C-alpha cells in the first residue's frame, strides 16, 4: 500500500483531466452547435447563454486544472506535509471561488436574464394577436379575423376535418376567424402576442430558432410574445411529451415582410365565410 | 455465535446465527439487507442499461432497432423510472446507506431492524411489477418518468396509459413505502444510536449526507404520494383533480372536468427536485470519506460542508418550479424560482470547492475507489455548472426539454451517483466480505466507464444547444442536422459504457472468493467501521461497541507516529467522550 | 475510564435510547403527515377556484365524531397521568377512537351513496379523499396504542400518545378545511 515509487496514475490522471478540459473547450470550437436566431428576445437569450459560456468555461477549466495540479503535486510528497489551516484561511479558500460562481449565476440572471424574460411575458400595445393550438399531433393556428376577436370554441363541436378547433358558428366573432393548419404566418418587425391552447394533452409550442418555448396546457390559455426579425420559414416543434407522435408534431412559422403579410392576410377567408 | 450482551445489542433484537433463510434471505442484519438492495439494483440496472442501449440504437440508426413509435415513449419512461428509483435509489441510498450508517455511528444495527427487513421486502415485489408492465396490453407506462397528466391519466391518450400506467403507479407506491421505512431507520439510527462521544460534529460526512438526504426525502415524498393518490382516483374513480374540461382524445370529449394539469407538475416537482439531492448528496459524502482516506488528510472545511449540505436541502425544497419555467405558470413565479434556484450555487459550490481543496497537499493512494471519487469531482463540477444554465429562466427558454437537460441530469443523477456508488462499493467491500476487490480490473472499469460517459453526456449538451428535443423517436428537423452525425458516436459510447459494466460484475462476484484478504482496516482509515474485523459479524463488533474520542478524519497529524488515528483511539487522559 | 470495556448499558439507559428513537420516529412521521396534508390542502385550494366547485353540505354527524376524538385525547392524557388506572383509561381511549371510526364510516358511505367520485363534484371527492387518508393515519394510532395496552409500563405511552393527539389535531384541521373553505 505504502510503496514510495509514484504510481503511473499520478501522471496519467492529471494528464487525462487536462486533455478532458482541452477536449471540452475544443469541442465548442469544432462542433457546429450555434443555431440561427430570428427573433428579438432570441438574441437576448443567446446573449444570456453566451455570457454563461464565457463565464463558466474558465471556471470549468480552472476546476479541472486545480484537481490536476494537486494530484500532480502529490507525486513528490512522502512526508506528512499537511497542516490544518486556520479556520479563517479555510473559510477564505472556500468563499472566494463560491462568491465567484454565485456572482456569475445570480449576476447573469438578474442583469441579463430577467430583462429578456420580461420581454417575453410583458403585455405590449399594438401586438399581432394569434393563437396556436396543439393537438395530437399537429399545430393549428388561428387569427381573430377582421373584428379582432377570437370566436368561441366548444369541444363538442370538434370535428377533425370539418372543424378542428370546434369553432361555434352561432358566435358572430367566430365567423371571420382564420384557421391555418400546421403553419403560423407572422410579419417581421412586429411583436406577435401568441395565445397557446391544447385540445387534449400537454404540448409545448417550441420554435428553436426563435428561442420560444411555452407549454400548451389543456384547460388553460398560456401566453408568450415574440418579435420575428428575419423573414424565413422556421420549424415549430413540440417540446413536451404528448404521445407516440410527439417527434413528428411539426409546423412552420412563416415570417413574411409586413407587406407580404398584409397581402397574405387579405387572401384569407374566415372559417364560416 | 451469540452476540455480546453490551452496547446496543438489545436494540437490534437477537443476533444468534440462524439457518440459511434467516441469515441470508430474511435477514435483519443491515449489511445483508444492504447487499440485497445492491444485488436488486444491479439486476434492475442491467435492464435499465439495456433499455438505454436499445434506445440509442434507434437514435443512431432510426428504424433498425425494431422499436415502433408507439413503444419508444415506454422505453424512455421505463429507462428513467428504473434508473432513478430502482437503481440509483436502491444501490446508493438504500443499499450503501444500510451498509455504512450503523457501522459508522458505532451501532450494532439499525434502530428498527425488522422495519429495515420489511423495507427491502416491500420494494422487491415492485421490481417484477414494474418489469411486468412491458407485457401487458398497451405496453409499459409511456408518459415519462414524470408521468404528467392528462397523458398519464387518460387511457386513450397513449397506449401505455392503460395497464402499464396502473402497474407503474402500484410499483411506485411500493417503492415510496419502502424508501420511507428505510429513511425513517436512517434518521433514527443517526440521531439516536450514535456511539458514545460521537457528537454530530464528529460524524463522518457520509453519515451527514445520508441524514440530510433522508430527511429531505421523507419530507418531499408525501407530495408525490398525494399526487399519485389523486392520479389514481382520476384514472380509476372518475374524479378530475388533474384533467380539465373539454379534453378531446381521438374525437371523444372526455367526461372529466375542471381539473388542473399544472397542479400535478407542482406536486411532482416538489418531490422531484429534492429527489435529485436525495441521490446526489450521499455520493458526495462517500467521495469525502474516500478522498480523506486516500489523500491522507482531513477533508477541507468539514463544518462549511455540513452547513452547506443543510442549506442545499432547505433551498432544495423551495425551488421545484425551475422545472416549470415554460409550463404556463405565472412569469413572476418564474423569476422567483430562477433567483432562488441560483442561490443553491453558493452552498453547492462550497461543497464542490471543498472536495477539490481536500486534494491540496494530499498524498494520494491510487485505489479504484479513489479514482471514482476523483472522477466524481469532475462530474459534479461539470454537471453543477450545467445547472447554472438551467436554473436561469431566460436560458431555459432555449434549453427546456432539450438534450441539454438530458445531458445535465445524466451528469448529476447518472454519473455523480454511479461514481459515488462504485467508490463506496470498492471502499467498503472488504468490510463486508473480508476481501479486497481486484484493483487492476477496477482501474480498467473506471477508465472504460468514466471517460465514455463524460463524452456521451457532454456531447448531449451541445446537441441541446442546437435545439434537439428529448424523448424524440427520430430527428428529421432541418436545424438539428449539423449535430445528427454525433448520434452513432454517442451510441457507440453508450455501448462501451454498458459493456464495461461486465468488468465490474466479474470483479464484484469473483472477489468475495478470490480477492486478497483484508485485515480489519485495509485502508488505514479512521472512522469507526474500521475498528471491527472484516467481514464484520452480525452485530458488527464481536466485543464492545466502540466510542468516539475524536473527529472522523485524523490523518497526518504532525508529531504522530502513524499518519492516522482511529476515531475510537482514546485521546489524552482527561478527555472523555461524554455525549452519547 | 472506558465505560464500554466491561459494563453493559444499564436497563434504564437502554430503554431511554429506545424511547428517544421512537420519539424521532414519531416526530418525522408527524412532519411527513403534515407535508402530505399540506399537499392535499394546496391541491384543494387550487381546485376550488374552478367553476365546477359545488360545496357539499357538511354532515352534522361529523361534529359528534370530532367531539369523540377530542374526548379520546383527554382520556389518553388521563391514562398517562394515572399509572395505576392506565389500562382502564387506555381502553376508554380506544373505545372512543373506535366510535369515531364507526361514525366516519357511516358519514363516508352516506356521501359515497350520493355519487362520491362523480366527475362533477370535486368538493365531495376531496371530502372522501381527506377523510380516507386521515382514517389511514388513525389506523396507525390504533396500532400504536393497542400495542401499548399490551405492555404495562405507562411511561412508554409518550410517542404513541403524541401520534394519537396529532391524528386528532389533523382531524380538526381537516374539518376546518372542509367545512369553512
Coordinates of N, CA, C and O in Angstrom, one line a residue, chain A residues 1-2 7 9-10 13 16 20 24 27-28 31-35 45 48-49 52-53 56 60 64 67 70-71 74 77 79-83 90 93-94 97-98 101-102 105-106 109-110 113-114 116-117 120-121 136 155 158 199-202 208 211 213-215 217-220 222 235 237-244 246-247 250, chain B residues 69-70 142-144 148-151 157-158 244 246-248 253 262 265 297-298 300-301 304 325-328 331 335 338-339 342-343 345-346 349-350 353-354 356 359-366 371 374 378 382 385 389 392-394 397-398 400-401 443 447 454 458 462 465-466 469 471-474 476-479 482 485 558:
Chain A
X1 N 0.8 -1.2 0.0 CA 0.0 0.0 0.0 C 0.9 1.3 0.0 O 0.6 2.2 -0.7
X2 N 1.9 1.2 0.9 CA 2.6 2.4 1.1 C 3.9 2.5 0.3 O 4.9 3.1 0.8
X7 N 2.9 6.2 -8.4 CA 2.1 5.4 -9.3 C 2.0 6.0 -10.6 O 1.9 7.3 -10.7
X9 N -0.4 6.3 -12.3 CA -1.7 7.0 -12.3 C -1.5 8.5 -11.9 O -2.3 9.4 -12.3
X10 N -0.5 8.8 -11.1 CA -0.4 10.2 -10.6 C 0.1 11.0 -11.8 O 0.1 12.2 -11.7
X13 N -3.5 10.4 -14.5 CA -4.8 11.1 -14.2 C -4.8 12.6 -14.4 O -5.7 13.1 -15.1
X16 N -5.1 13.1 -18.0 CA -6.4 12.9 -18.5 C -7.3 14.1 -18.3 O -8.1 14.5 -19.1
X20 N -9.1 16.2 -21.0 CA -10.5 16.4 -21.0 C -11.0 17.8 -21.1 O -11.8 18.2 -21.9
X24 N -13.1 19.5 -24.1 CA -14.4 20.1 -23.9 C -14.4 21.5 -24.6 O -15.3 21.9 -25.3
X27 N -14.2 21.2 -28.4 CA -15.5 20.8 -29.0 C -16.3 22.0 -29.3 O -17.0 22.0 -30.3
X28 N -16.3 23.0 -28.4 CA -17.1 24.2 -28.7 C -16.7 24.9 -29.9 O -17.5 25.6 -30.6
X31 N -17.4 21.9 -33.1 CA -18.7 21.5 -33.5 C -19.6 22.6 -33.9 O -19.5 23.7 -33.3
X32 N -20.6 22.3 -34.8 CA -21.5 23.4 -35.2 C -22.7 23.4 -34.3 O -23.8 22.9 -34.7
X33 N -22.6 23.9 -33.1 CA -23.7 23.9 -32.2 C -24.5 25.2 -32.2 O -25.5 25.3 -31.6
X34 N -24.0 26.2 -33.0 CA -24.7 27.5 -33.0 C -25.9 27.4 -33.9 O -25.8 27.1 -35.0
X35 N -27.0 27.8 -33.3 CA -28.3 27.8 -34.0 C -28.6 29.2 -34.4 O -28.4 30.2 -33.6
X45 N -31.7 35.9 -25.4 CA -31.5 34.6 -24.8 C -30.1 34.1 -25.2 O -29.4 33.5 -24.3
X48 N -27.6 35.7 -23.0 CA -27.5 35.1 -21.7 C -26.7 33.8 -21.8 O -25.8 33.6 -20.9
X49 N -27.0 33.0 -22.8 CA -26.2 31.7 -22.9 C -24.7 32.0 -23.2 O -23.9 31.4 -22.6
X52 N -23.0 33.0 -20.0 CA -22.8 31.8 -19.2 C -21.6 31.0 -19.7 O -20.8 30.5 -19.0
X53 N -21.6 30.8 -21.0 CA -20.5 30.0 -21.6 C -19.1 30.7 -21.3 O -18.2 30.0 -21.0
X56 N -18.6 30.4 -17.3 CA -18.5 29.1 -16.7 C -17.3 28.3 -17.4 O -16.8 27.4 -16.7
X60 N -14.8 26.0 -15.4 CA -14.7 24.6 -15.6 C -13.2 24.2 -15.8 O -12.7 23.3 -15.2
X64 N -10.8 21.9 -13.3 CA -10.1 20.7 -13.7 C -8.6 20.8 -13.6 O -7.9 19.9 -13.2
X67 N -7.6 20.4 -9.8 CA -7.5 19.0 -9.4 C -6.3 18.3 -10.0 O -5.5 17.6 -9.3
X70 N -3.1 19.6 -8.1 CA -3.0 19.0 -6.7 C -2.6 17.5 -6.8 O -1.7 17.0 -6.1
X71 N -3.2 16.8 -7.8 CA -2.8 15.4 -8.0 C -1.4 15.2 -8.4 O -0.7 14.4 -7.9
X74 N 1.2 15.7 -5.7 CA 1.2 14.7 -4.7 C 2.3 13.6 -5.1 O 2.6 12.8 -4.3
X77 N 5.4 14.0 -2.8 CA 5.4 14.2 -1.3 C 5.4 12.8 -0.6 O 4.6 12.0 -0.9
X79 N 6.4 12.8 3.0 CA 6.3 13.0 4.4 C 4.9 13.7 4.7 O 4.4 14.4 3.8
X80 N 4.4 13.5 5.9 CA 3.1 14.2 6.2 C 3.4 15.7 6.1 O 4.0 16.3 7.0
X81 N 2.8 16.4 5.1 CA 3.1 17.8 5.0 C 1.8 18.6 5.3 O 1.9 19.8 5.3
X82 N 0.8 17.9 5.6 CA -0.5 18.6 5.8 C -0.5 19.3 7.1 O -0.2 18.7 8.1
X83 N -0.8 20.6 7.1 CA -1.0 21.3 8.3 C -2.4 21.9 8.3 O -2.9 22.5 7.3
X90 N -9.4 28.6 6.0 CA -10.3 27.6 5.4 C -11.5 28.3 4.8 O -11.9 28.0 3.7
X93 N -10.6 30.1 1.6 CA -10.3 29.3 0.4 C -11.6 28.8 -0.2 O -11.7 28.6 -1.4
X94 N -12.6 28.6 0.7 CA -13.9 28.2 0.1 C -14.7 29.3 -0.4 O -15.3 29.3 -1.5
X97 N -13.9 31.2 -4.4 CA -14.5 30.6 -5.6 C -16.0 30.6 -5.5 O -16.6 30.8 -6.6
X98 N -16.6 30.4 -4.3 CA -18.0 30.3 -4.2 C -18.7 31.6 -4.6 O -19.6 31.6 -5.4
X101 N -18.6 32.0 -8.4 CA -19.6 31.2 -9.1 C -21.0 31.9 -8.9 O -21.8 32.0 -9.8
X102 N -21.2 32.3 -7.6 CA -22.5 32.9 -7.2 C -22.7 34.2 -8.0 O -23.9 34.4 -8.5
X105 N -23.7 33.3 -11.5 CA -25.1 32.7 -11.6 C -26.1 33.8 -11.4 O -27.0 34.0 -12.2
X106 N -26.0 34.5 -10.2 CA -27.1 35.4 -9.9 C -26.9 36.7 -10.7 O -27.9 37.3 -11.2
X109 N -28.4 36.2 -14.2 CA -29.8 36.1 -14.4 C -30.4 37.5 -14.1 O -31.4 37.9 -14.7
X110 N -29.9 38.2 -13.1 CA -30.5 39.5 -12.7 C -30.2 40.5 -13.8 O -31.1 41.3 -14.2
X113 N -30.6 38.2 -17.8 CA -31.7 37.3 -18.0 C -33.1 37.9 -17.8 O -33.9 37.8 -18.7
X114 N -33.3 38.6 -16.7 CA -34.6 39.0 -16.3 C -35.2 40.0 -17.3 O -36.4 39.9 -17.6
X116 N -34.8 40.0 -20.5 CA -35.3 39.3 -21.6 C -36.5 38.5 -21.2 O -37.5 38.4 -22.0
X117 N -36.5 37.9 -20.1 CA -37.7 37.2 -19.6 C -38.9 38.1 -19.6 O -40.0 37.7 -20.0
X120 N -40.5 38.7 -23.0 CA -41.3 37.6 -23.5 C -42.7 37.6 -22.9 O -43.7 37.2 -23.5
X121 N -42.8 38.1 -21.6 CA -44.1 38.0 -20.9 C -44.8 39.3 -20.7 O -45.8 39.4 -20.1
X136 N -53.0 16.2 -30.6 CA -52.2 15.1 -31.1 C -52.3 14.9 -32.6 O -53.4 14.6 -33.0
X155 N -65.6 22.2 -27.2 CA -65.0 20.8 -27.5 C -66.0 19.9 -28.2 O -65.5 19.1 -29.1
X158 N -65.9 19.8 -32.1 CA -64.7 19.5 -32.8 C -64.9 18.3 -33.7 O -65.5 17.3 -33.4
X199 N -55.9 21.0 -27.1 CA -57.2 20.3 -27.1 C -57.2 19.0 -26.3 O -58.2 18.5 -26.0
X200 N -56.0 18.5 -26.1 CA -56.0 17.1 -25.4 C -55.0 17.1 -24.3 O -55.4 17.3 -23.1
X201 N -53.7 16.8 -24.6 CA -52.8 16.6 -23.5 C -51.8 17.8 -23.5 O -52.0 18.7 -24.3
X202 N -50.8 17.7 -22.7 CA -49.8 18.8 -22.7 C -48.9 18.7 -24.0 O -48.6 17.7 -24.5
X208 N -37.3 26.6 -32.0 CA -36.0 26.8 -31.5 C -35.3 28.0 -32.1 O -34.5 28.7 -31.4
X211 N -36.1 30.9 -30.2 CA -35.8 30.7 -28.8 C -37.2 30.9 -28.0 O -37.2 31.5 -26.9
X213 N -40.4 29.0 -26.3 CA -41.0 27.8 -25.8 C -42.0 28.0 -24.7 O -41.8 28.7 -23.8
X214 N -43.2 27.5 -25.0 CA -44.3 27.7 -24.0 C -45.2 26.6 -24.1 O -45.7 26.2 -25.1
X215 N -45.5 26.0 -22.9 CA -46.4 24.8 -22.9 C -47.8 25.1 -23.3 O -48.3 26.2 -23.0
X217 N -51.3 23.9 -22.4 CA -51.9 23.2 -21.3 C -53.4 23.1 -21.5 O -54.1 24.2 -21.6
X218 N -54.0 21.9 -21.6 CA -55.4 21.8 -21.7 C -56.1 22.5 -20.5 O -55.6 22.4 -19.4
X219 N -57.2 23.2 -20.8 CA -57.9 23.9 -19.7 C -57.3 25.2 -19.4 O -57.8 25.9 -18.4
X220 N -56.3 25.7 -20.1 CA -55.6 26.9 -19.7 C -55.2 27.6 -21.0 O -54.8 26.9 -22.0
X222 N -52.2 29.8 -22.2 CA -50.9 30.4 -21.9 C -50.5 31.4 -22.9 O -51.1 31.4 -24.0
X235 N -39.1 26.1 -38.2 CA -39.9 24.9 -37.8 C -40.4 25.1 -36.4 O -39.7 25.6 -35.4
X237 N -41.8 22.9 -33.2 CA -41.7 21.5 -32.8 C -42.4 21.4 -31.4 O -42.8 22.4 -30.9
X238 N -42.6 20.2 -31.0 CA -43.3 20.0 -29.7 C -42.2 19.7 -28.6 O -41.4 18.8 -28.9
X239 N -42.2 20.4 -27.5 CA -41.2 20.2 -26.5 C -41.8 19.6 -25.2 O -41.2 19.7 -24.2
X240 N -42.9 18.9 -25.3 CA -43.5 18.3 -24.1 C -44.1 16.9 -24.6 O -44.9 17.0 -25.4
X241 N -43.6 15.8 -24.0 CA -44.0 14.5 -24.5 C -45.6 14.5 -24.5 O -46.2 14.7 -23.5
X242 N -46.1 14.2 -25.7 CA -47.5 14.3 -25.9 C -48.1 13.0 -26.5 O -49.3 13.0 -26.8
X243 N -47.3 12.0 -26.6 CA -47.9 10.7 -27.1 C -46.9 10.2 -28.2 O -45.8 10.6 -28.3
X244 N -47.4 9.1 -28.9 CA -46.4 8.4 -29.7 C -46.0 9.2 -30.9 O -44.9 9.0 -31.5
X246 N -45.2 12.4 -30.8 CA -44.6 13.6 -30.3 C -43.5 14.1 -31.2 O -43.4 15.3 -31.5
X247 N -42.7 13.2 -31.7 CA -41.5 13.5 -32.5 C -41.8 14.1 -33.9 O -41.1 14.8 -34.5
X250 N -45.1 18.6 -36.0 CA -44.3 19.7 -36.6 C -45.2 20.8 -37.1 O -46.4 20.6 -37.3
Chain B
X69 N -42.8 3.7 -33.0 CA -43.0 5.0 -32.4 C -44.0 4.8 -31.1 O -43.9 5.6 -30.2
X70 N -44.8 3.8 -31.2 CA -45.7 3.6 -30.0 C -44.9 3.1 -28.8 O -45.2 3.4 -27.7
X142 N -46.0 5.1 -20.4 CA -45.3 5.9 -21.5 C -45.3 7.4 -21.3 O -45.0 8.1 -22.3
X143 N -45.8 7.8 -20.2 CA -45.9 9.3 -20.0 C -44.7 9.9 -19.5 O -44.7 11.1 -19.0
X144 N -43.5 9.3 -19.5 CA -42.3 9.8 -19.0 C -42.2 9.5 -17.5 O -43.2 9.1 -16.9
X148 N -46.7 13.0 -16.4 CA -47.6 14.2 -16.4 C -49.0 13.8 -16.9 O -49.1 13.2 -18.0
X149 N -50.1 14.1 -16.2 CA -51.4 14.1 -16.7 C -51.6 15.3 -17.7 O -50.9 16.3 -17.5
X150 N -52.5 15.2 -18.6 CA -53.5 14.2 -18.9 C -53.0 13.0 -19.6 O -53.7 11.9 -19.6
X151 N -51.7 13.0 -20.1 CA -51.2 11.8 -20.8 C -51.3 10.6 -19.9 O -51.7 9.5 -20.4
X157 N -55.0 8.3 -24.4 CA -54.0 9.3 -24.8 C -52.7 8.7 -25.4 O -52.2 9.3 -26.3
X158 N -52.3 7.6 -24.9 CA -51.1 6.9 -25.4 C -51.3 5.5 -24.9 O -51.8 5.2 -23.9
X244 N -58.6 18.6 -17.1 CA -59.5 19.7 -17.2 C -60.8 19.3 -18.1 O -60.8 18.2 -18.6
X246 N -63.3 19.4 -21.3 CA -63.2 19.5 -22.7 C -62.0 18.9 -23.4 O -61.6 19.4 -24.4
X247 N -61.4 17.9 -22.7 CA -60.3 17.3 -23.4 C -60.8 16.3 -24.4 O -61.7 15.5 -24.2
X248 N -60.3 16.4 -25.6 CA -60.8 15.6 -26.7 C -59.7 14.6 -27.2 O -58.6 15.0 -27.6
X253 N -65.0 13.6 -26.5 CA -64.8 14.5 -25.4 C -64.9 13.7 -24.1 O -65.7 12.9 -23.9
X262 N -51.4 21.6 -14.2 CA -50.2 22.2 -13.6 C -50.1 21.8 -12.1 O -49.0 21.7 -11.6
X265 N -47.9 18.9 -11.8 CA -46.5 19.2 -12.0 C -45.9 19.8 -10.8 O -44.7 19.5 -10.4
X297 N -5.4 13.1 4.5 CA -5.5 14.3 5.2 C -7.0 14.6 5.4 O -7.8 14.0 4.6
X298 N -7.4 15.4 6.4 CA -8.8 15.6 6.6 C -9.4 16.4 5.4 O -8.7 17.2 4.8
X300 N -11.2 19.3 3.4 CA -11.2 20.7 3.7 C -12.6 21.2 4.1 O -13.6 20.8 3.5
X301 N -12.6 22.0 5.2 CA -13.8 22.7 5.6 C -15.0 21.8 6.0 O -16.0 21.9 5.4
X304 N -18.0 23.8 7.1 CA -18.6 24.5 6.0 C -19.4 23.5 5.1 O -20.5 23.8 4.7
X325 N -40.4 26.4 -15.8 CA -40.4 27.8 -16.3 C -41.3 28.0 -17.5 O -41.9 29.1 -17.6
X326 N -41.4 27.0 -18.4 CA -42.2 27.2 -19.6 C -43.6 26.5 -19.5 O -44.3 26.4 -20.4
X327 N -43.9 26.1 -18.2 CA -45.2 25.3 -18.1 C -46.4 26.1 -18.2 O -47.5 25.6 -18.2
X328 N -46.3 27.5 -18.2 CA -47.5 28.3 -18.1 C -47.8 28.8 -16.8 O -48.8 29.5 -16.6
X331 N -45.4 34.2 -14.8 CA -44.0 34.6 -15.1 C -43.2 35.2 -13.9 O -42.0 35.0 -13.8
X335 N -39.5 34.1 -12.2 CA -38.4 35.0 -11.7 C -38.0 34.5 -10.3 O -36.8 34.3 -10.0
X338 N -36.2 31.2 -10.4 CA -34.9 31.3 -11.0 C -33.9 31.9 -10.0 O -32.8 31.4 -9.9
X339 N -34.2 33.0 -9.4 CA -33.3 33.7 -8.5 C -33.0 32.7 -7.3 O -31.8 32.6 -6.9
X342 N -30.8 29.7 -8.3 CA -29.3 30.0 -8.5 C -28.6 30.3 -7.2 O -27.4 30.2 -7.1
X343 N -29.4 30.6 -6.1 CA -28.8 30.7 -4.8 C -28.1 29.4 -4.4 O -27.2 29.4 -3.6
X345 N -26.4 27.6 -6.0 CA -25.0 27.5 -6.4 C -24.0 27.8 -5.3 O -23.0 27.2 -5.2
X346 N -24.4 28.7 -4.4 CA -23.5 29.1 -3.3 C -23.1 27.9 -2.4 O -22.0 27.5 -2.4
X349 N -21.6 25.0 -4.6 CA -20.2 25.3 -5.0 C -19.3 25.1 -3.8 O -18.1 24.7 -3.9
X350 N -19.7 25.5 -2.6 CA -18.9 25.4 -1.4 C -18.5 23.9 -1.2 O -17.3 23.6 -0.9
X353 N -16.0 23.0 -4.0 CA -14.7 23.6 -3.8 C -14.0 22.8 -2.6 O -12.8 22.6 -2.7
X354 N -14.7 22.5 -1.6 CA -14.1 21.7 -0.5 C -13.6 20.4 -1.0 O -12.6 19.9 -0.5
X356 N -12.4 19.7 -4.0 CA -11.2 20.0 -4.7 C -10.1 20.3 -3.7 O -9.0 19.8 -3.8
X359 N -7.8 18.0 -1.9 CA -6.6 17.3 -2.5 C -5.4 18.1 -2.4 O -4.3 17.7 -2.7
X360 N -5.5 19.3 -1.8 CA -4.3 20.2 -1.6 C -3.4 19.5 -0.6 O -3.8 19.1 0.5
X361 N -2.1 19.4 -1.0 CA -1.1 18.7 -0.1 C -1.5 17.3 0.3 O -1.3 16.9 1.4
X362 N -2.1 16.6 -0.7 CA -2.5 15.3 -0.4 C -1.4 14.3 -0.7 O -0.5 14.7 -1.4
X363 N -1.4 13.1 -0.1 CA -0.5 12.1 -0.5 C -1.4 10.9 -1.0 O -2.0 10.2 -0.2
X364 N -1.6 10.9 -2.3 CA -2.6 10.1 -2.9 C -2.3 8.6 -2.9 O -1.1 8.2 -3.0
X365 N -3.3 7.8 -2.7 CA -3.2 6.4 -2.9 C -4.2 6.0 -4.0 O -5.4 6.3 -3.9
X366 N -3.7 5.4 -5.0 CA -4.5 5.2 -6.2 C -5.3 3.9 -6.2 O -5.1 3.0 -7.0
X371 N -10.1 6.6 -7.6 CA -10.3 7.0 -9.0 C -11.8 7.5 -9.1 O -12.0 8.5 -9.7
X374 N -12.3 10.8 -7.5 CA -11.8 11.9 -8.3 C -12.6 12.2 -9.5 O -12.8 13.4 -9.9
X378 N -14.9 15.7 -11.0 CA -15.1 16.3 -12.4 C -16.5 16.3 -12.8 O -17.0 17.3 -13.4
X382 N -18.7 19.7 -13.5 CA -19.3 19.9 -14.9 C -20.8 20.0 -14.8 O -21.4 20.9 -15.4
X385 N -22.1 23.1 -13.1 CA -22.0 24.3 -14.0 C -23.2 24.3 -15.0 O -23.8 25.3 -15.3
X389 N -26.9 27.0 -16.0 CA -27.6 27.4 -17.3 C -29.1 27.1 -17.1 O -29.9 27.9 -17.5
X392 N -31.4 29.2 -14.9 CA -31.6 30.5 -15.4 C -32.9 30.5 -16.3 O -32.8 29.9 -17.4
X393 N -33.9 31.2 -15.9 CA -35.2 31.1 -16.6 C -35.1 31.5 -18.1 O -35.6 30.9 -19.0
X394 N -34.3 32.5 -18.3 CA -34.1 33.0 -19.7 C -33.4 32.0 -20.6 O -33.9 31.7 -21.7
X397 N -35.5 29.0 -21.7 CA -36.4 29.2 -22.8 C -35.9 28.4 -24.0 O -36.6 27.8 -24.8
X398 N -34.6 28.3 -24.1 CA -34.0 27.5 -25.1 C -33.7 26.1 -24.7 O -33.9 25.2 -25.5
X400 N -35.1 24.1 -22.2 CA -36.1 23.3 -21.6 C -36.5 22.1 -22.5 O -36.8 22.3 -23.7
X401 N -36.5 20.9 -21.9 CA -36.8 19.7 -22.6 C -35.9 19.4 -23.8 O -36.3 18.7 -24.7
X443 N -9.5 -0.5 -12.1 CA -9.0 0.6 -12.8 C -9.5 0.6 -14.2 O -9.9 1.6 -14.8
X447 N -11.7 3.5 -16.2 CA -11.4 4.3 -17.4 C -12.5 4.0 -18.5 O -12.9 4.9 -19.2
X454 N -18.5 10.6 -19.8 CA -18.3 12.0 -19.8 C -18.5 12.5 -21.3 O -19.3 13.5 -21.5
X458 N -21.6 14.9 -22.2 CA -21.2 16.2 -22.5 C -21.7 16.6 -23.9 O -22.2 17.7 -24.2
X462 N -24.3 19.8 -26.2 CA -24.1 20.5 -27.4 C -25.3 20.3 -28.4 O -25.8 21.2 -29.1
X465 N -27.9 22.5 -27.2 CA -27.7 23.9 -27.7 C -28.2 24.1 -29.1 O -28.7 25.2 -29.5
X466 N -28.1 23.0 -29.9 CA -28.5 23.1 -31.3 C -30.0 23.0 -31.4 O -30.6 23.1 -32.5
X469 N -34.6 18.1 -29.2 CA -35.5 17.9 -28.1 C -35.4 16.5 -27.6 O -35.1 15.5 -28.4
X471 N -36.9 12.9 -25.8 CA -38.0 12.0 -26.0 C -38.5 11.9 -27.4 O -39.7 11.7 -27.6
X472 N -37.6 12.2 -28.4 CA -38.0 12.1 -29.8 C -37.6 10.8 -30.3 O -36.4 10.3 -30.1
X473 N -38.5 10.2 -31.1 CA -38.2 8.9 -31.7 C -37.2 9.0 -32.8 O -36.3 8.1 -32.9
X474 N -37.3 10.0 -33.6 CA -36.2 10.3 -34.5 C -36.2 11.8 -34.8 O -37.1 12.5 -34.5
X476 N -35.9 14.6 -37.7 CA -35.9 15.0 -39.1 C -35.9 16.5 -39.3 O -36.0 17.0 -40.4
X477 N -35.8 17.2 -38.2 CA -35.8 18.7 -38.3 C -34.5 19.2 -39.0 O -33.5 18.7 -38.7
X478 N -34.7 20.2 -39.8 CA -33.6 20.7 -40.6 C -32.5 21.3 -39.6 O -31.3 21.1 -39.8
X479 N -33.0 22.0 -38.6 CA -32.0 22.8 -37.8 C -31.1 21.9 -37.0 O -30.1 22.4 -36.5
X482 N -26.9 19.5 -38.4 CA -25.4 19.6 -38.2 C -24.9 18.8 -37.0 O -23.7 18.5 -36.9
X485 N -24.9 13.8 -36.9 CA -23.8 12.8 -37.2 C -23.2 12.3 -35.9 O -22.6 11.3 -35.8
X558 N 0.6 16.2 12.6 CA 2.0 16.3 12.8 C 2.4 15.8 14.2 O 1.7 16.0 15.2

